[in-house]
Amino acid sequence: MTNAEIIATDPGWITLVKGLLIFVVCVLATLMSVWGERRLVARMQQRMGPNRVGPFGLIQALADGVKLALKEDLIPKAADRIVFVIAPIISATTCFMAFAVIPLSGPVNLFGQETVMQMTDIPVGVLYIFAIASIGVYGIVLAGWSSGSTYPLLGGLRSSAQVISYEIAMGLSLVAVFIYAGSMSTAEIVSAQDQWWFCVTLFPSFVIFAISMVGETNRAPFDLAEAEGELVGGFHTEYSSLKFALFFLAEYVNIVAVSALATTLFLGGYRALPGLGFTESWLGGWFTVIWFLAKVVFFFFIFVWLRGTLPRLRYDQFMKFGWKVLIPFSLIWILIVSTLRVLSQQGAPRSVLIGFSFGIVLLVLAGSSLFESSKKRRAQEDELGEVAVPSFPVPAIPGKINKNRTEQLNG
Amino acid sequence: MDNPLTPRSNDLGLTAAAKANTPIESQEAKTFAKQLQGFWVTFKTIFKKPNTVQYPEEREPTAERFHGRHQLNRYDDGLEKCIGCELCAWACPADAILVEGETNTDDERYSPGERYGKVYQINYLRCVFCGLCIEACPTRALTMTNEYELADESRAKLIFEKEDLLAPLKSGMLQPPHPMVPGTTHIDYYRGDITGGSNG
């Protein structure tokens, strides 16, 4: 039985219970991940991190949440009141919705009912997640726009531009997954990975997805939307109290959501590590949830690791990377993958497949060496060429006497 | 140079300065592997012992000559060293010190010699802990302790009066006012010849 068939037999109350469970797990995951991130990033910087509230500081995030809820809720005079209130609600609700189609476990027994920990399984599950993520962008744009202030507006525009451009790369990286799984349903993508996980067979797709999911969630090193040094707090500068808490919640739920998506699409979802398949039946199948969570935590660790290691990108570099590197690269990769897929499906001999792959590798090598040599030539030209002196006053270049400048200074 | 902070190295740090000023030849890291080294650094650091001192529970001693709260010292018989000259107040760049001197009498003697500091206030909202007052003091009456916990909840509490700043009485010291040790003059005090209260 496929997941969709199992879910179809669920009585209504089981769906309600599952919805509640997923919601609770998401909120708990947020609280734990805020704590975990702060502890981990602190250790990377040889600090301790929060360790005051509760054992090991475990309920620090909860304490922060309570504090936020008790704060004064300000709405700026220049703000568009209605949109200003709606924006965080959009952000916070959409981020939860992605979890409806993510299979958290294999077949389990929930209150005497045989089911899977997945709210619903639709044939276009992954597209649904993308649609929801795009609606989530509205929360950010509207928050920035309705604040009636410059920094939030800039932050909101930045982050919407960022999310939209990285969503393209993300979507393109998934095409290869769809081609190989033959489905867009999350449950079927997971079951298509029973032999090899897609992170191995479709490694380039996995890399593109992993990079673009950091951009998609506005996380360091791609956290330009809330670049503290430039934009104060970005789109949520004017927000306070519970509304701010909602954005905060949305950010972390989003991280968990894309980690869960990456787990489902590339790391075999709730399935055990290769060779440990027997663990999937432990605890009446509930052990698969642990596998799933372990993989999500792995991705979360990567997120924190990136944040602890890399400096923030400049905005133009970031956009250049998204549009000029990630998107063309994934387009070419899709071409290659689909050609290989069609060839193998039409029963082309193995030699043709190998020849094709070899040709691709040769082409890539030739292209990169051409690129290198042209770069070298350009560098040489730069060294030879004189820099034209602009008509406006410029600071002197060290080691070079700027005649124009001295003339200007002397009248 | 192995330690850039070493003072008085042979070349006065000129090589380091020259090195810092040489133009960067390539903005790009040499190889991709080099860029990945940063990830190893942060990963390695996770397993290092944190530098954090859990402050209120754990305390580490300050540097020996840390500039902390001031102290008004006494001679060994308990008489105050401060002569109310106001040099500390004049030296203070932040105008944090207020001194009002008064004349000692034989009935009411707080310090050897002619004058003593009747009012002595240091405003810790202004003090920058530069230590110029300590340099200015002619009798070593004013020194600094290593105490740094000077936070409080009101402005008034942060203006320290003379009784807050005076060094505590050690054994053998007498609470002034009291006369000088019999048979001595203020000159003996200034020379450091007084080694304990003996006048009971």
Coordinates of C-alpha atoms in Angstrom, one line a residue:
Chain A
M1 CA 0.0 0.0 0.0
T2 CA 1.3 3.4 -0.8
N3 CA 1.1 6.2 1.7
A4 CA -1.7 7.9 -0.1
E5 CA -3.8 4.8 0.2
I6 CA -3.1 4.4 3.9
I7 CA -3.9 8.0 4.5
A8 CA -7.2 7.7 2.6
T9 CA -8.4 5.2 5.1
D10 CA -7.7 7.5 8.1
P11 CA -10.8 8.6 10.0
G12 CA -11.2 12.3 10.6
W13 CA -10.1 12.4 14.2
I14 CA -6.7 10.7 13.3
T15 CA -6.1 13.5 10.9
L16 CA -6.8 16.0 13.6
V17 CA -4.5 14.3 16.0
K18 CA -1.8 14.2 13.4
G19 CA -2.2 17.8 12.7
L20 CA -2.0 18.7 16.4
L21 CA 1.1 16.4 16.8
I22 CA 2.8 18.1 13.8
F23 CA 2.1 21.5 15.1
V24 CA 3.4 20.7 18.6
V25 CA 6.5 19.1 17.1
C26 CA 7.1 22.2 15.0
V27 CA 6.8 24.6 17.9
L28 CA 9.0 22.4 20.1
A29 CA 11.5 22.0 17.3
T30 CA 11.6 25.8 17.0
L31 CA 12.3 26.2 20.7
M32 CA 14.9 23.5 20.7
S33 CA 16.5 24.8 17.5
V34 CA 16.9 28.3 18.8
W35 CA 18.6 26.9 21.9
G36 CA 20.6 24.5 19.9
E37 CA 21.8 27.0 17.4
R38 CA 22.8 29.5 20.1
R39 CA 24.7 26.8 22.0
L40 CA 26.4 25.4 19.0
V41 CA 27.4 28.7 17.5
A42 CA 28.7 29.7 20.9
R43 CA 30.9 26.6 21.0
M44 CA 32.2 27.4 17.6
Q45 CA 33.3 30.8 19.0
Q46 CA 34.6 29.2 22.2
R47 CA 31.8 30.6 24.3
M48 CA 29.2 28.8 26.4
G49 CA 25.9 30.0 25.0
P50 CA 22.7 30.3 27.0
N51 CA 23.1 28.1 30.1
R52 CA 21.1 29.9 32.8
V53 CA 17.4 29.1 32.3
G54 CA 16.7 25.5 33.1
P55 CA 19.2 22.6 32.8
F56 CA 21.8 23.6 30.2
G57 CA 19.7 26.6 29.4
L58 CA 17.2 24.4 27.7
I59 CA 14.2 26.6 28.2
Q60 CA 16.0 29.8 27.3
A61 CA 13.9 30.1 24.1
L62 CA 10.7 29.7 26.1
A63 CA 11.8 32.4 28.5
D64 CA 12.6 34.7 25.5
G65 CA 9.1 33.9 24.1
V66 CA 7.4 34.8 27.3
K67 CA 9.4 38.0 27.5
L68 CA 8.5 38.9 24.0
A69 CA 4.8 38.3 24.7
L70 CA 4.9 40.6 27.7
K71 CA 6.5 43.5 25.7
E72 CA 4.6 46.5 24.5
D73 CA 3.2 46.0 21.1
L74 CA 4.0 49.1 19.0
I75 CA 2.4 50.0 15.7
P76 CA 4.2 52.9 14.0
K77 CA 2.1 55.9 13.0
A78 CA 3.2 55.7 9.4
A79 CA 2.3 52.0 9.2
D80 CA -0.6 50.6 7.3
R81 CA -2.3 49.1 10.3
I82 CA -4.2 46.2 8.8
V83 CA -1.4 44.9 6.5
F84 CA 1.1 45.5 9.4
V85 CA -0.9 43.1 11.6
I86 CA -1.6 40.5 8.8
A87 CA 2.0 40.2 7.6
P88 CA 3.4 38.2 10.5
I89 CA 0.3 36.0 10.6
I90 CA 0.9 35.1 6.9
S91 CA 4.5 34.3 7.7
A92 CA 3.8 32.2 10.7
T93 CA 0.9 30.2 9.3
T94 CA 2.4 29.4 5.9
C95 CA 5.6 28.1 7.4
F96 CA 3.7 25.3 9.2
M97 CA 1.8 24.2 6.2
A98 CA 4.7 22.6 4.4
F99 CA 4.7 19.9 7.0
A100 CA 1.3 18.6 6.0
V101 CA 2.8 16.7 3.1
I102 CA 6.1 15.6 4.6
P103 CA 6.2 12.0 5.7
L104 CA 7.7 11.8 9.1
S105 CA 7.5 8.1 9.5
G106 CA 6.8 4.8 7.8
P107 CA 3.6 2.8 8.7
V108 CA 2.9 3.1 12.4
N109 CA 0.1 2.3 14.8
L110 CA -1.5 5.6 16.1
F111 CA -4.1 4.9 18.8
G112 CA -5.0 1.5 17.3
Q113 CA -5.2 2.9 13.8
E114 CA -2.7 1.8 11.1
T115 CA -1.4 5.0 9.5
V116 CA 1.6 7.0 8.5
M117 CA 2.8 10.3 10.1
Q118 CA 1.8 12.4 7.2
M119 CA -1.2 14.6 7.1
T120 CA -1.9 14.1 3.4
D121 CA -0.2 12.9 0.4
I122 CA -1.0 14.8 -2.8
P123 CA 0.4 13.9 -6.3
V124 CA 2.0 17.3 -6.5
G125 CA 3.2 17.5 -2.9
V126 CA 6.5 19.2 -3.7
L127 CA 4.9 21.8 -5.9
Y128 CA 2.5 22.5 -3.0
I129 CA 5.4 23.1 -0.7
F130 CA 6.8 25.6 -3.2
A131 CA 3.5 27.3 -3.6
I132 CA 3.3 27.7 0.2
A133 CA 6.8 29.0 0.4
S134 CA 6.0 31.6 -2.2
I135 CA 3.0 32.8 -0.2
G136 CA 5.3 33.0 2.8
V137 CA 7.2 35.7 0.9
Y138 CA 4.1 37.8 1.0
G139 CA 4.5 38.0 4.7
I140 CA 8.0 39.4 4.3
V141 CA 7.2 41.9 1.5
L142 CA 4.0 43.1 3.2
A143 CA 5.8 43.5 6.5
G144 CA 8.5 45.6 4.9
W145 CA 6.1 47.7 2.9
S146 CA 3.5 48.3 5.5
S147 CA 6.0 49.4 8.2
G148 CA 6.1 52.8 6.5
S149 CA 9.8 53.1 7.1
T150 CA 12.9 52.9 4.9
Y151 CA 14.9 50.1 6.4
P152 CA 12.1 47.6 6.6
L153 CA 11.1 48.4 3.0
L154 CA 14.7 47.8 1.8
G155 CA 14.9 44.7 3.8
G156 CA 11.6 43.4 2.6
L157 CA 12.5 44.0 -1.0
R158 CA 15.8 42.4 -0.6
S159 CA 14.5 39.3 1.0
S160 CA 11.7 38.9 -1.5
A161 CA 14.1 39.3 -4.4
Q162 CA 16.4 36.8 -2.7
V163 CA 13.7 34.2 -1.9
I164 CA 12.3 34.4 -5.4
S165 CA 15.6 34.1 -7.2
Y166 CA 16.8 31.2 -5.0
E167 CA 13.5 29.5 -5.4
I168 CA 14.1 29.2 -9.1
A169 CA 17.4 27.5 -8.6
M170 CA 15.8 25.3 -5.9
G171 CA 12.9 24.4 -8.2
L172 CA 15.3 23.6 -11.0
S173 CA 17.5 21.4 -8.8
L174 CA 14.4 19.3 -8.0
V175 CA 13.6 18.6 -11.6
A176 CA 16.2 15.9 -11.7
V177 CA 14.6 14.4 -8.6
F178 CA 11.2 14.4 -10.2
I179 CA 12.7 12.8 -13.4
Y180 CA 14.3 10.0 -11.4
A181 CA 11.5 9.4 -8.9
G182 CA 8.8 9.7 -11.6
S183 CA 6.5 11.5 -9.2
M184 CA 6.1 14.8 -7.3
S185 CA 4.5 13.2 -4.3
T186 CA 6.8 13.3 -1.3
A187 CA 5.9 9.8 -0.1
E188 CA 6.7 8.3 -3.5
I189 CA 10.0 10.2 -3.8
V190 CA 11.0 8.7 -0.4
S191 CA 10.1 5.2 -1.6
A192 CA 12.0 5.8 -4.9
Q193 CA 15.1 6.1 -2.7
D194 CA 15.0 2.6 -1.2
Q195 CA 18.2 1.7 -3.2
W196 CA 20.3 4.8 -3.4
W197 CA 19.6 8.1 -1.8
F198 CA 19.2 10.9 -4.3
C199 CA 22.0 12.9 -2.6
V200 CA 24.4 10.3 -4.0
T201 CA 22.9 9.6 -7.5
L202 CA 22.0 13.3 -8.1
F203 CA 24.8 14.9 -6.2
P204 CA 24.9 18.2 -8.2
S205 CA 21.2 18.6 -7.6
F206 CA 21.7 18.1 -3.9
V207 CA 24.5 20.7 -3.8
I208 CA 22.3 23.2 -5.6
F209 CA 19.4 22.5 -3.4
A210 CA 21.5 22.7 -0.2
I211 CA 22.9 26.1 -1.3
S212 CA 19.6 27.6 -2.4
M213 CA 17.8 26.4 0.7
V214 CA 20.1 28.6 2.7
G215 CA 19.2 31.5 0.4
E216 CA 15.5 30.6 0.6
T217 CA 15.4 30.8 4.4
N218 CA 17.3 34.1 4.6
R219 CA 20.0 32.5 6.7
A220 CA 23.7 33.4 7.1
P221 CA 25.7 33.7 4.9
F222 CA 22.7 34.8 2.8
D223 CA 20.9 36.8 5.6
L224 CA 21.0 40.0 3.6
A225 CA 17.4 40.8 4.4
E226 CA 18.2 41.4 8.1
A227 CA 21.8 42.5 7.6
E228 CA 22.2 44.1 11.0
G229 CA 25.1 46.4 9.9
E230 CA 23.2 47.8 7.0
L231 CA 19.4 47.5 7.5
V232 CA 19.0 47.4 11.3
G233 CA 16.7 44.4 11.5
G234 CA 15.5 44.3 7.9
F235 CA 11.8 43.7 7.3
H236 CA 11.0 43.3 11.0
T237 CA 12.7 46.4 12.2
E238 CA 9.4 48.0 13.2
Y239 CA 7.9 44.9 14.8
S240 CA 7.8 44.2 18.5
S241 CA 6.2 41.9 21.0
L242 CA 4.2 38.9 19.7
K243 CA 4.3 40.1 16.1
F244 CA 8.0 39.9 16.2
A245 CA 7.9 36.6 17.9
L246 CA 5.8 35.3 15.0
F247 CA 8.5 36.3 12.5
F248 CA 11.1 34.7 14.7
L249 CA 9.0 31.5 14.9
A250 CA 8.5 31.5 11.2
E251 CA 12.2 31.8 10.5
Y252 CA 13.0 28.8 12.5
V253 CA 10.1 26.7 11.4
N254 CA 11.2 27.5 7.9
I255 CA 14.6 26.2 8.6
V256 CA 13.2 23.0 10.0
A257 CA 10.8 22.8 7.0
V258 CA 13.5 23.1 4.4
S259 CA 15.6 20.7 6.3
A260 CA 12.7 18.2 6.4
L261 CA 12.2 18.8 2.7
A262 CA 15.9 18.2 1.9
T263 CA 15.7 15.0 4.1
T264 CA 12.7 13.8 2.2
L265 CA 14.0 14.5 -1.3
F266 CA 17.7 13.7 -1.0
L267 CA 18.4 11.8 2.2
G268 CA 15.8 9.1 2.0
G269 CA 13.3 10.7 4.4
Y270 CA 12.3 8.5 7.3
R271 CA 14.3 5.5 6.0
A272 CA 17.2 4.2 7.9
L273 CA 20.8 4.5 6.9
P274 CA 21.8 1.9 4.2
G275 CA 22.6 -1.4 6.0
L276 CA 20.5 -0.4 9.1
G277 CA 17.1 -1.2 7.4
F278 CA 16.2 -3.6 10.3
T279 CA 15.8 -0.6 12.6
E280 CA 12.8 0.6 10.7
S281 CA 10.5 -1.9 12.4
W282 CA 11.7 -1.1 15.9
L283 CA 9.2 0.4 18.3
G284 CA 6.4 -0.7 16.0
G285 CA 7.8 1.5 13.2
W286 CA 8.1 4.6 15.3
F287 CA 11.9 4.4 15.1
T288 CA 11.6 5.8 11.6
V289 CA 10.7 9.1 13.2
I290 CA 14.0 9.1 15.0
W291 CA 15.8 8.5 11.7
F292 CA 13.9 11.4 10.2
L293 CA 14.6 13.7 13.0
A294 CA 18.3 12.7 13.0
K295 CA 18.6 13.7 9.4
V296 CA 16.8 17.0 10.0
V297 CA 19.2 17.7 12.9
F298 CA 22.0 17.0 10.6
F299 CA 20.8 19.6 8.2
F300 CA 20.2 22.0 11.0
F301 CA 23.8 21.5 12.1
I302 CA 24.9 22.4 8.6
F303 CA 22.9 25.6 8.8
V304 CA 24.5 26.6 12.1
W305 CA 27.9 25.6 10.8
L306 CA 27.5 27.9 7.8
R307 CA 26.5 30.7 10.1
G308 CA 29.4 30.1 12.4
T309 CA 31.9 30.0 9.5
L310 CA 31.1 32.3 6.6
P311 CA 30.8 36.1 6.5
R312 CA 27.7 37.6 4.9
L313 CA 27.8 38.0 1.1
R314 CA 27.5 41.4 -0.5
Y315 CA 24.1 41.8 -2.2
D316 CA 25.3 42.0 -5.8
Q317 CA 27.6 39.0 -5.3
F318 CA 24.8 37.1 -3.9
M319 CA 22.4 37.9 -6.8
K320 CA 25.2 37.2 -9.3
F321 CA 25.8 33.8 -7.7
G322 CA 22.1 32.9 -7.8
W323 CA 21.4 34.0 -11.3
K324 CA 24.7 33.5 -13.1
V325 CA 26.0 30.4 -11.4
L326 CA 23.3 28.4 -9.7
I327 CA 20.5 28.7 -12.3
P328 CA 22.6 28.1 -15.5
F329 CA 24.4 25.3 -13.8
S330 CA 21.2 23.6 -12.8
L331 CA 19.7 24.1 -16.3
I332 CA 22.7 22.3 -17.8
W333 CA 22.5 19.6 -15.2
I334 CA 18.8 19.0 -16.0
L335 CA 19.7 18.7 -19.7
I336 CA 22.3 16.1 -18.9
V337 CA 20.1 14.2 -16.5
S338 CA 17.1 14.1 -18.7
T339 CA 19.2 13.0 -21.7
L340 CA 20.7 10.1 -19.7
R341 CA 17.3 9.2 -18.4
V342 CA 15.7 9.1 -21.8
L343 CA 18.7 7.2 -23.2
S344 CA 18.4 4.5 -20.5
Q345 CA 14.7 4.3 -20.7
Q346 CA 14.8 3.7 -24.4
G347 CA 17.2 0.9 -23.9
A348 CA 20.3 2.5 -25.2
P349 CA 23.4 0.3 -24.7
R350 CA 25.6 1.0 -21.7
S351 CA 28.5 2.1 -24.0
V352 CA 26.4 5.0 -25.3
L353 CA 25.6 6.1 -21.8
I354 CA 29.2 6.0 -20.7
G355 CA 30.3 7.7 -23.9
F356 CA 27.8 10.5 -23.3
S357 CA 28.9 11.0 -19.8
F358 CA 32.5 11.0 -20.8
G359 CA 31.8 13.6 -23.5
I360 CA 30.1 15.8 -20.9
V361 CA 33.1 15.6 -18.6
L362 CA 35.4 16.5 -21.5
L363 CA 33.3 19.5 -22.4
V364 CA 33.3 20.7 -18.8
L365 CA 37.0 20.4 -18.6
A366 CA 37.6 22.2 -21.9
G367 CA 35.2 25.0 -20.8
S368 CA 36.8 25.5 -17.5
S369 CA 40.3 25.7 -19.0
L370 CA 39.1 28.2 -21.6
F371 CA 37.6 30.3 -18.8
E372 CA 40.9 30.1 -16.8
S373 CA 43.0 31.3 -19.7
S374 CA 40.6 34.1 -20.6
K375 CA 40.7 35.2 -17.0
K376 CA 44.5 35.2 -17.1
R377 CA 44.5 37.2 -20.3
R378 CA 42.2 39.7 -18.8
A379 CA 44.3 40.1 -15.7
Q380 CA 47.4 40.8 -17.9
E381 CA 45.4 43.4 -19.8
D382 CA 44.4 45.0 -16.6
E383 CA 48.0 45.2 -15.5
L384 CA 49.1 46.9 -18.7
G385 CA 46.2 49.2 -19.2
E386 CA 46.3 52.7 -17.7
V387 CA 43.4 53.7 -15.5
A388 CA 41.8 56.8 -16.9
V389 CA 41.8 59.7 -14.5
P390 CA 38.2 60.7 -13.7
S391 CA 37.1 64.3 -13.9
F392 CA 36.0 64.3 -10.3
P393 CA 38.4 64.5 -7.3
V394 CA 39.5 61.0 -6.1
P395 CA 41.7 60.0 -3.2
A396 CA 45.3 59.3 -4.3
I397 CA 46.2 55.7 -5.0
P398 CA 49.1 54.7 -2.7
G399 CA 52.4 54.5 -4.6
K400 CA 51.0 56.5 -7.5
I401 CA 51.2 60.3 -7.8
N402 CA 47.8 61.4 -9.0
K403 CA 48.7 64.5 -11.0
N404 CA 45.2 65.6 -11.6
R405 CA 44.6 65.5 -7.8
T406 CA 47.5 67.7 -7.0
E407 CA 46.5 70.2 -9.7
Q408 CA 43.0 70.3 -8.3
L409 CA 44.3 70.9 -4.8
N410 CA 46.6 73.7 -5.9
G411 CA 43.8 75.4 -7.8
Chain B
M1 CA 57.9 38.2 15.0
D2 CA 56.3 35.5 17.0
N3 CA 54.2 37.8 19.2
P4 CA 53.0 41.0 17.6
L5 CA 52.1 42.4 21.0
T6 CA 55.7 42.2 22.3
P7 CA 56.7 45.7 23.2
R8 CA 60.2 47.1 22.3
S9 CA 61.0 44.5 19.7
N10 CA 64.1 45.2 17.7
D11 CA 62.5 46.8 14.7
L12 CA 59.7 48.6 16.6
G13 CA 57.1 46.6 14.6
L14 CA 58.3 48.1 11.3
T15 CA 58.4 44.7 9.5
A16 CA 54.8 44.0 10.6
A17 CA 53.7 47.4 9.3
A18 CA 55.5 46.9 6.0
K19 CA 53.9 43.5 5.7
A20 CA 50.5 45.0 6.3
N21 CA 51.1 47.6 3.7
T22 CA 52.3 45.4 0.8
P23 CA 49.5 45.2 -1.8
I24 CA 47.4 42.1 -1.7
E25 CA 48.3 40.2 -4.9
S26 CA 45.2 38.2 -5.3
Q27 CA 41.8 38.8 -3.7
E28 CA 40.9 35.2 -4.3
A29 CA 41.9 32.4 -2.0
K30 CA 44.5 30.3 -3.6
T31 CA 42.5 27.1 -3.8
F32 CA 39.0 25.8 -3.0
A33 CA 40.5 23.6 -0.3
K34 CA 41.9 26.7 1.4
Q35 CA 38.4 28.2 1.5
L36 CA 37.1 25.1 3.2
Q37 CA 39.8 25.4 5.9
G38 CA 37.5 27.9 7.7
F39 CA 34.9 25.1 8.2
W40 CA 37.5 23.0 9.9
V41 CA 38.4 25.8 12.2
T42 CA 34.9 26.3 13.5
F43 CA 34.3 22.6 13.7
K44 CA 37.5 22.1 15.7
T45 CA 36.6 24.9 18.1
I46 CA 33.4 23.1 19.1
F47 CA 35.5 20.6 21.1
K48 CA 37.7 23.2 22.7
K49 CA 37.1 24.4 26.2
P50 CA 35.2 27.7 26.2
N51 CA 37.0 30.8 27.4
T52 CA 33.9 31.9 29.3
V53 CA 34.3 32.7 33.0
Q54 CA 30.9 32.1 34.7
Y55 CA 31.2 35.5 36.4
P56 CA 29.1 35.8 39.4
E57 CA 29.9 32.3 40.6
E58 CA 33.5 32.2 39.3
R59 CA 35.8 35.1 39.6
E60 CA 39.2 35.5 38.2
P61 CA 41.7 37.9 39.8
T62 CA 42.3 41.1 38.0
A63 CA 45.7 42.2 36.7
E64 CA 47.9 43.2 39.6
R65 CA 47.8 46.9 38.8
F66 CA 44.2 47.0 37.7
H67 CA 42.6 50.5 38.2
G68 CA 39.7 49.9 40.4
R69 CA 37.9 51.8 43.2
H70 CA 40.0 54.4 45.0
Q71 CA 41.2 54.1 48.6
L72 CA 42.3 56.7 51.1
N73 CA 45.2 55.3 53.0
R74 CA 46.2 55.7 56.7
Y75 CA 49.4 55.8 58.6
D76 CA 50.0 52.9 60.8
D77 CA 48.6 54.6 63.9
G78 CA 45.3 55.3 62.1
L79 CA 45.8 59.0 61.1
E80 CA 44.8 59.8 57.6
K81 CA 47.4 60.4 54.9
C82 CA 45.3 62.9 53.0
I83 CA 46.3 66.5 53.6
G84 CA 43.5 68.1 51.7
C85 CA 45.7 69.7 49.1
E86 CA 43.3 69.1 46.2
L87 CA 46.0 68.1 43.8
C88 CA 44.0 65.0 42.9
A89 CA 41.0 67.1 42.1
W90 CA 43.1 69.4 39.9
A91 CA 44.7 66.5 38.2
C92 CA 41.4 64.8 37.4
P93 CA 40.5 65.2 33.7
A94 CA 36.9 64.2 34.3
D95 CA 36.4 66.5 37.3
A96 CA 35.2 63.6 39.4
I97 CA 36.9 64.5 42.6
L98 CA 35.8 67.1 45.2
V99 CA 38.0 67.9 48.1
E100 CA 37.5 70.4 50.8
G101 CA 40.4 70.8 53.2
E102 CA 40.2 71.9 56.9
T103 CA 42.8 72.9 59.5
N104 CA 43.8 70.3 62.1
T105 CA 43.8 71.4 65.6
D106 CA 45.4 69.8 68.6
D107 CA 42.0 68.8 69.9
E108 CA 40.8 67.4 66.7
R109 CA 43.6 65.9 64.6
Y110 CA 42.8 63.7 61.6
S111 CA 46.2 63.8 59.8
P112 CA 49.7 64.8 60.8
G113 CA 50.6 68.3 59.8
E114 CA 48.6 71.3 59.2
R115 CA 45.6 70.3 57.1
Y116 CA 43.3 67.3 56.4
G117 CA 40.6 66.5 53.9
K118 CA 37.3 67.3 55.5
V119 CA 35.1 66.5 52.5
Y120 CA 36.4 63.9 50.0
Q121 CA 34.1 62.8 47.3
I122 CA 34.7 60.8 44.1
N123 CA 32.0 60.6 41.6
Y124 CA 32.1 57.2 39.9
L125 CA 29.7 58.3 37.3
R126 CA 32.4 60.6 36.0
C127 CA 35.6 58.8 37.0
V128 CA 37.5 57.3 34.0
F129 CA 39.9 55.4 36.1
C130 CA 42.9 57.0 34.5
G131 CA 44.9 57.1 37.7
L132 CA 46.2 60.7 37.3
C133 CA 44.9 61.5 40.8
I134 CA 47.2 58.7 42.2
E135 CA 50.2 60.2 40.3
A136 CA 49.3 63.7 41.7
C137 CA 49.0 62.7 45.3
P138 CA 52.0 63.9 47.3
T139 CA 51.5 61.7 50.3
R140 CA 50.4 58.4 48.7
A141 CA 47.1 59.0 50.5
L142 CA 45.1 58.1 47.4
T143 CA 45.7 54.7 45.7
M144 CA 43.5 52.4 43.7
T145 CA 42.2 49.0 44.7
N146 CA 41.4 46.1 42.4
E147 CA 37.7 46.3 43.2
Y148 CA 35.6 46.7 40.0
E149 CA 32.1 45.9 41.1
L150 CA 30.8 49.5 41.2
A151 CA 27.4 49.2 39.7
D152 CA 24.5 50.5 41.7
E153 CA 20.9 51.6 41.2
S154 CA 21.0 55.3 41.9
R155 CA 23.3 58.2 41.0
A156 CA 23.6 59.3 44.5
K157 CA 25.0 55.9 45.6
L158 CA 27.8 56.3 43.1
I159 CA 29.2 59.4 44.6
F160 CA 31.5 57.9 47.2
E161 CA 32.1 59.9 50.3
K162 CA 35.2 60.0 52.5
E163 CA 34.0 57.2 54.8
D164 CA 33.3 55.0 51.8
L165 CA 36.8 55.5 50.4
L166 CA 38.9 55.4 53.7
A167 CA 40.9 52.3 54.2
P168 CA 39.6 50.1 57.0
L169 CA 41.3 50.3 60.4
K170 CA 43.8 47.5 60.9
S171 CA 44.8 46.2 64.3
G172 CA 46.9 48.8 66.2
M173 CA 45.2 51.6 64.3
L174 CA 43.0 54.1 66.1
Q175 CA 40.1 55.9 64.7
P176 CA 41.0 59.6 64.2
P177 CA 40.7 62.2 65.5
H178 CA 43.6 61.5 67.8
P179 CA 46.9 63.3 68.5
M180 CA 50.2 62.2 66.8
V181 CA 52.4 59.7 68.4
P182 CA 54.0 61.6 71.4
G183 CA 57.4 63.0 70.6
T184 CA 57.0 62.9 66.8
T185 CA 56.2 65.6 64.3
H186 CA 54.6 65.4 60.9
I187 CA 58.1 65.1 59.4
D188 CA 58.4 61.6 61.0
Y189 CA 55.1 60.6 59.6
Y190 CA 56.1 61.7 56.1
R191 CA 59.4 59.8 56.4
G192 CA 57.5 56.6 57.3
D193 CA 59.0 56.4 60.7
I194 CA 55.7 55.7 62.4
T195 CA 55.2 52.0 62.7
G196 CA 52.1 51.6 64.8
G197 CA 49.7 53.4 67.1
S198 CA 51.2 53.6 70.6
N199 CA 49.4 56.5 72.1
G200 CA 46.4 54.5 73.3

